[in-house]
XYZ file of C-alpha atoms in Angstrom:
330
model
C 26.335 -18.152 6.562
C 26.448 -18.593 10.325
C 27.068 -22.333 9.950
C 30.097 -21.428 7.831
C 31.375 -19.320 10.750
C 30.888 -16.076 8.809
C 29.401 -13.587 11.245
C 26.620 -11.287 9.986
C 26.967 -7.527 10.324
C 24.372 -4.780 10.576
C 23.847 -4.562 6.820
C 23.346 -8.332 6.643
C 20.558 -8.172 9.199
C 19.008 -5.081 7.603
C 18.897 -6.869 4.234
C 17.356 -10.039 5.675
C 14.753 -8.030 7.590
C 13.933 -6.155 4.373
C 13.384 -9.495 2.623
C 11.010 -10.565 5.409
C 9.178 -7.254 5.005
C 8.734 -7.710 1.252
C 7.431 -11.256 1.734
C 5.295 -10.259 4.748
C 6.984 -13.145 6.572
C 6.552 -11.927 10.136
C 7.359 -15.313 11.671
C 10.835 -15.402 10.137
C 11.216 -11.681 10.781
C 10.731 -12.170 14.516
C 13.367 -14.915 14.514
C 15.769 -12.580 12.726
C 14.942 -9.852 15.267
C 15.930 -12.250 18.050
C 19.252 -12.888 16.282
C 19.736 -9.138 15.955
C 19.631 -8.891 19.737
C 21.955 -11.883 20.190
C 24.594 -10.358 17.912
C 24.328 -6.945 19.555
C 22.738 -4.912 16.742
C 19.556 -4.020 18.625
C 20.442 -0.309 18.637
C 21.849 -0.041 15.118
C 20.060 2.666 13.124
C 19.972 0.777 9.823
C 18.741 -2.454 11.405
C 16.167 -0.700 13.585
C 14.758 1.238 10.627
C 14.342 -2.041 8.720
C 12.626 -3.634 11.723
C 10.242 -0.676 12.040
C 9.386 -1.016 8.348
C 8.791 -4.765 8.691
C 6.560 -4.496 11.755
C 4.666 -1.586 10.216
C 3.896 -3.530 7.034
C 2.863 -6.560 9.114
C 0.236 -4.578 11.049
C 2.271 -4.712 14.274
C 2.731 -0.974 14.770
C 3.130 -1.449 18.525
C 6.239 -3.563 17.971
C 7.474 -0.973 15.480
C 7.163 1.778 18.083
C 8.949 -0.327 20.710
C 11.917 -0.638 18.342
C 11.716 3.103 17.621
C 11.765 3.925 21.344
C 14.969 1.901 21.836
C 16.970 3.903 19.278
C 19.331 6.166 21.272
C 20.006 8.669 18.465
C 17.423 8.700 15.707
C 18.107 9.913 12.193
C 15.835 11.017 9.358
C 15.415 7.398 8.181
C 14.228 6.079 11.551
C 11.787 8.979 12.002
C 10.446 8.465 8.479
C 10.080 4.708 8.990
C 7.976 5.197 12.115
C 5.793 7.912 10.573
C 5.230 5.686 7.537
C 4.349 2.717 9.771
C 1.620 4.786 11.430
C 0.227 5.868 8.058
C 0.231 2.301 6.707
C -1.859 1.198 9.671
C -4.435 3.971 9.388
C -3.122 5.955 12.353
C -2.821 9.306 10.635
C -3.198 11.320 13.841
C -0.253 9.492 15.440
C 1.779 10.061 12.281
C 1.111 13.809 12.365
C 1.905 14.023 16.077
C 5.196 12.215 15.504
C 5.952 14.588 12.625
C 5.398 17.551 14.962
C 7.685 15.884 17.517
C 10.328 15.440 14.813
C 10.200 19.146 13.964
C 10.368 20.108 17.652
C 13.208 17.799 18.724
C 15.510 17.857 15.704
C 17.165 20.374 13.424
C 16.849 18.054 10.419
C 14.747 19.014 7.439
C 12.139 16.442 6.359
C 13.030 14.632 3.146
C 10.633 13.849 0.320
C 9.817 10.365 1.671
C 8.747 11.799 5.022
C 6.683 14.534 3.368
C 4.974 11.930 1.179
C 3.919 10.008 4.293
C 2.713 13.214 5.950
C 0.558 13.986 2.907
C -1.002 10.532 3.207
C -1.602 11.158 6.910
C -3.348 14.440 6.069
C -5.441 12.632 3.466
C -6.750 10.245 6.118
C -8.273 13.280 7.873
C -9.552 14.878 4.666
C -6.963 17.617 5.106
C -5.268 16.921 1.774
C -2.589 19.630 1.573
C -4.311 22.490 3.339
C -1.307 23.246 5.555
C 1.372 22.230 3.031
C 2.451 24.740 0.407
C 1.798 23.279 -3.015
C 4.869 24.935 -4.505
C 7.137 23.488 -1.829
C 5.736 20.041 -2.487
C 6.338 20.332 -6.224
C 9.961 21.366 -5.666
C 10.704 18.317 -3.515
C 10.464 15.740 -6.286
C 8.468 12.964 -7.873
C 7.771 10.872 -4.777
C 5.810 13.681 -3.144
C 4.099 14.747 -6.354
C 3.027 11.149 -6.970
C 1.534 11.010 -3.480
C -0.135 14.381 -4.021
C -1.634 13.070 -7.269
C -3.096 9.983 -5.579
C -4.469 12.102 -2.743
C -6.075 14.587 -5.127
C -7.900 11.712 -6.859
C -9.189 10.525 -3.493
C -10.687 13.966 -2.798
C -11.781 14.802 -6.333
C -9.373 17.734 -6.704
C -9.103 17.759 -10.492
C -7.092 21.000 -10.464
C -4.322 19.582 -8.266
C -4.390 16.250 -10.115
C -3.881 18.068 -13.425
C -0.907 20.084 -12.143
C 0.715 17.072 -10.479
C 0.239 14.872 -13.564
C 1.611 17.572 -15.851
C 4.713 17.913 -13.654
C 5.313 14.155 -13.559
C 4.871 13.714 -17.308
C 7.098 16.677 -18.190
C 9.811 15.483 -15.783
C 9.470 11.906 -17.079
C 8.669 10.455 -13.640
C 5.889 7.941 -12.924
C 4.461 8.733 -16.365
C 2.084 5.762 -16.614
C 0.704 6.399 -13.127
C 0.221 10.084 -13.969
C -1.898 9.273 -17.034
C -3.954 6.577 -15.311
C -4.647 8.461 -12.079
C -5.551 11.697 -13.873
C -7.872 9.725 -16.155
C -9.565 8.152 -13.144
C -9.790 11.524 -11.394
C -11.625 12.940 -14.405
C -13.925 9.907 -14.456
C -14.742 10.218 -10.747
C -15.615 13.877 -11.360
C -18.011 12.904 -14.153
C -15.701 14.246 -16.873
C -15.867 11.179 -19.121
C -14.572 12.872 -22.277
C -11.462 14.162 -20.493
C -10.891 10.726 -19.017
C -11.086 9.082 -22.429
C -8.762 11.728 -23.871
C -6.089 10.905 -21.288
C -6.391 7.205 -22.111
C -6.036 8.020 -25.816
C -2.983 10.204 -25.152
C -1.465 7.422 -23.107
C -1.918 4.984 -25.992
C -0.729 7.502 -28.610
C 2.492 8.116 -26.686
C 3.142 4.422 -26.212
C 2.849 4.576 -22.421
C 1.987 1.235 -20.853
C 0.815 0.588 -17.319
C 2.578 -1.953 -15.140
C 0.278 -4.991 -14.883
C -1.215 -5.338 -11.446
C -0.885 -8.572 -9.532
C -1.436 -9.822 -6.002
C 0.066 -12.708 -4.100
C -0.198 -14.714 -0.917
C 2.386 -16.927 0.720
C 1.317 -20.317 2.053
C 3.774 -22.818 3.540
C 6.790 -21.074 1.984
C 5.147 -21.080 -1.483
C 4.106 -17.847 -3.208
C 0.904 -17.854 -5.287
C 0.442 -14.987 -7.759
C -2.903 -13.791 -9.129
C -3.893 -11.443 -11.969
C -7.181 -9.584 -12.404
C -9.807 -11.674 -14.180
C -7.397 -14.559 -14.785
C -9.311 -17.444 -13.257
C -7.811 -20.077 -15.566
C -4.365 -19.846 -13.951
C -5.787 -19.351 -10.461
C -5.148 -22.391 -8.235
C -8.462 -23.978 -7.201
C -10.041 -21.357 -9.441
C -13.599 -22.701 -9.451
C -13.619 -22.936 -5.644
C -12.245 -19.413 -5.332
C -14.847 -17.904 -7.679
C -17.642 -19.828 -5.962
C -16.520 -18.529 -2.559
C -16.240 -14.941 -3.825
C -19.769 -15.098 -5.269
C -21.090 -16.461 -1.987
C -19.337 -13.678 -0.080
C -20.717 -11.100 -2.523
C -24.259 -12.189 -1.643
C -23.569 -12.035 2.098
C -21.912 -8.626 1.683
C -24.963 -7.229 -0.122
C -27.131 -8.461 2.747
C -25.054 -6.159 4.958
C -25.593 -3.178 2.679
C -22.391 -3.405 0.643
C -22.765 -2.261 -2.979
C -19.937 -3.538 -5.163
C -18.300 -1.236 -7.677
C -19.770 1.938 -6.219
C -16.760 3.434 -4.462
C -13.765 2.031 -6.225
C -11.927 2.656 -9.435
C -14.187 3.994 -12.141
C -14.374 2.110 -15.425
C -15.389 4.544 -18.144
C -18.213 3.468 -20.506
C -18.720 0.125 -18.789
C -22.162 -1.164 -17.854
C -22.802 -1.304 -14.093
C -23.214 -5.100 -14.043
C -19.926 -5.566 -15.896
C -18.218 -3.015 -13.648
C -19.175 -4.961 -10.525
C -17.972 -8.208 -12.089
C -14.625 -6.618 -13.021
C -14.112 -5.321 -9.482
C -15.118 -8.707 -8.068
C -12.300 -10.407 -9.955
C -9.543 -7.978 -9.040
C -6.302 -9.802 -8.333
C -6.429 -9.016 -4.620
C -9.864 -10.617 -4.297
C -8.702 -13.766 -6.080
C -5.713 -13.893 -3.734
C -7.987 -13.407 -0.728
C -10.375 -16.124 -1.897
C -7.511 -18.569 -2.282
C -6.177 -17.588 1.125
C -9.548 -18.164 2.777
C -9.786 -21.749 1.511
C -6.098 -22.556 1.995
C -4.969 -20.876 5.225
C -6.216 -22.373 8.525
C -8.547 -20.331 10.701
C -6.755 -18.345 13.358
C -3.892 -17.502 11.005
C -3.734 -13.979 9.565
C -4.241 -13.807 5.794
C -1.669 -11.471 4.220
C -2.485 -10.268 0.710
C 0.187 -8.274 -1.104
C -0.177 -6.183 -4.261
C 2.373 -4.436 -6.454
C 0.062 -1.458 -7.084
C -2.351 0.608 -5.003
C -5.626 -1.188 -4.297
C -8.893 0.440 -5.311
C -11.148 1.816 -2.602
C -13.851 -0.703 -3.432
C -11.575 -3.629 -2.578
C -10.471 -1.941 0.643
C -14.115 -1.585 1.689
C -14.929 -5.123 0.562
C -12.072 -6.596 2.583
C -13.360 -4.876 5.739
C -16.803 -6.424 5.262
C -15.382 -9.851 4.362
C -13.125 -9.790 7.423
C -16.191 -9.205 9.590
C -18.208 -11.935 7.833
C -15.568 -14.668 8.062
C -14.286 -13.408 11.436
C -10.672 -13.488 10.332
C -7.818 -10.984 10.340
C -6.893 -9.867 6.817
C -3.793 -7.790 6.195
C -3.415 -5.787 2.966
C 0.037 -4.740 1.836
C 0.696 -2.421 -1.094
C 4.309 -3.008 -2.060
């Protein structure tokens, strides 16, 4: 584009930065950021919001905040992007403090995306929605209700999960997620029959869940992995062998696989652990460990929310192999 003497505008840069964010390509993203400054778009709201999103998803929240600080007149999008970046990096307290600052400094009303991030921030402190009126959340739309549903599963609040799922199903929003998460909430609460009923209702109504997959990018090539699909996994035997070796070393450190993650109803414990061990994100991580040189951050991306068991496993694995591992839920 530039070679053809067609000059990029703010929306061009925002789109390219968004692409870098989706691909977790921080190296290219930084180069684009440099071009943003060269072409004089370093203070543009749209571009800055995209940069904040990219740095937040790449685990560089400090860079995200530096961009945020440079914005002369922030809007609801830039505030939301920064709050979300904090939440994505486990800095719930900073997210809540920034939300309070937003309410103090502006006359804008928070939109449903901002409220969804605030709910996630509250969840990180086991606050759930104690200070947020449930009715107000319901009225603000599916994005917030979906977040509320996920949070209620995390804290075992079957009552809130039921209400949120009912609202989503009746309003025809995130229907598959509503069925699946409510089913898992019941299972976590030891209500196996209710969990099975939700699965049966899901099947009876022809609702299908989006297949989960994870991917890593190595030398400009994207490798995609599916749960339990070792046959199509590049260097599959090596990956499985490495994961089994890591499983042994993790157990030596007190890790118990399959105990904190997604519940599989009516599945034997040994099978449950095996199923968790072959989640798509673990296959992607295994491939990354044997393919990406030491000293380089391994970025694993997934199209759905990762189970808690895999989150805990990745923390232990990162400590064992002494490497930085970045998880991105797209």
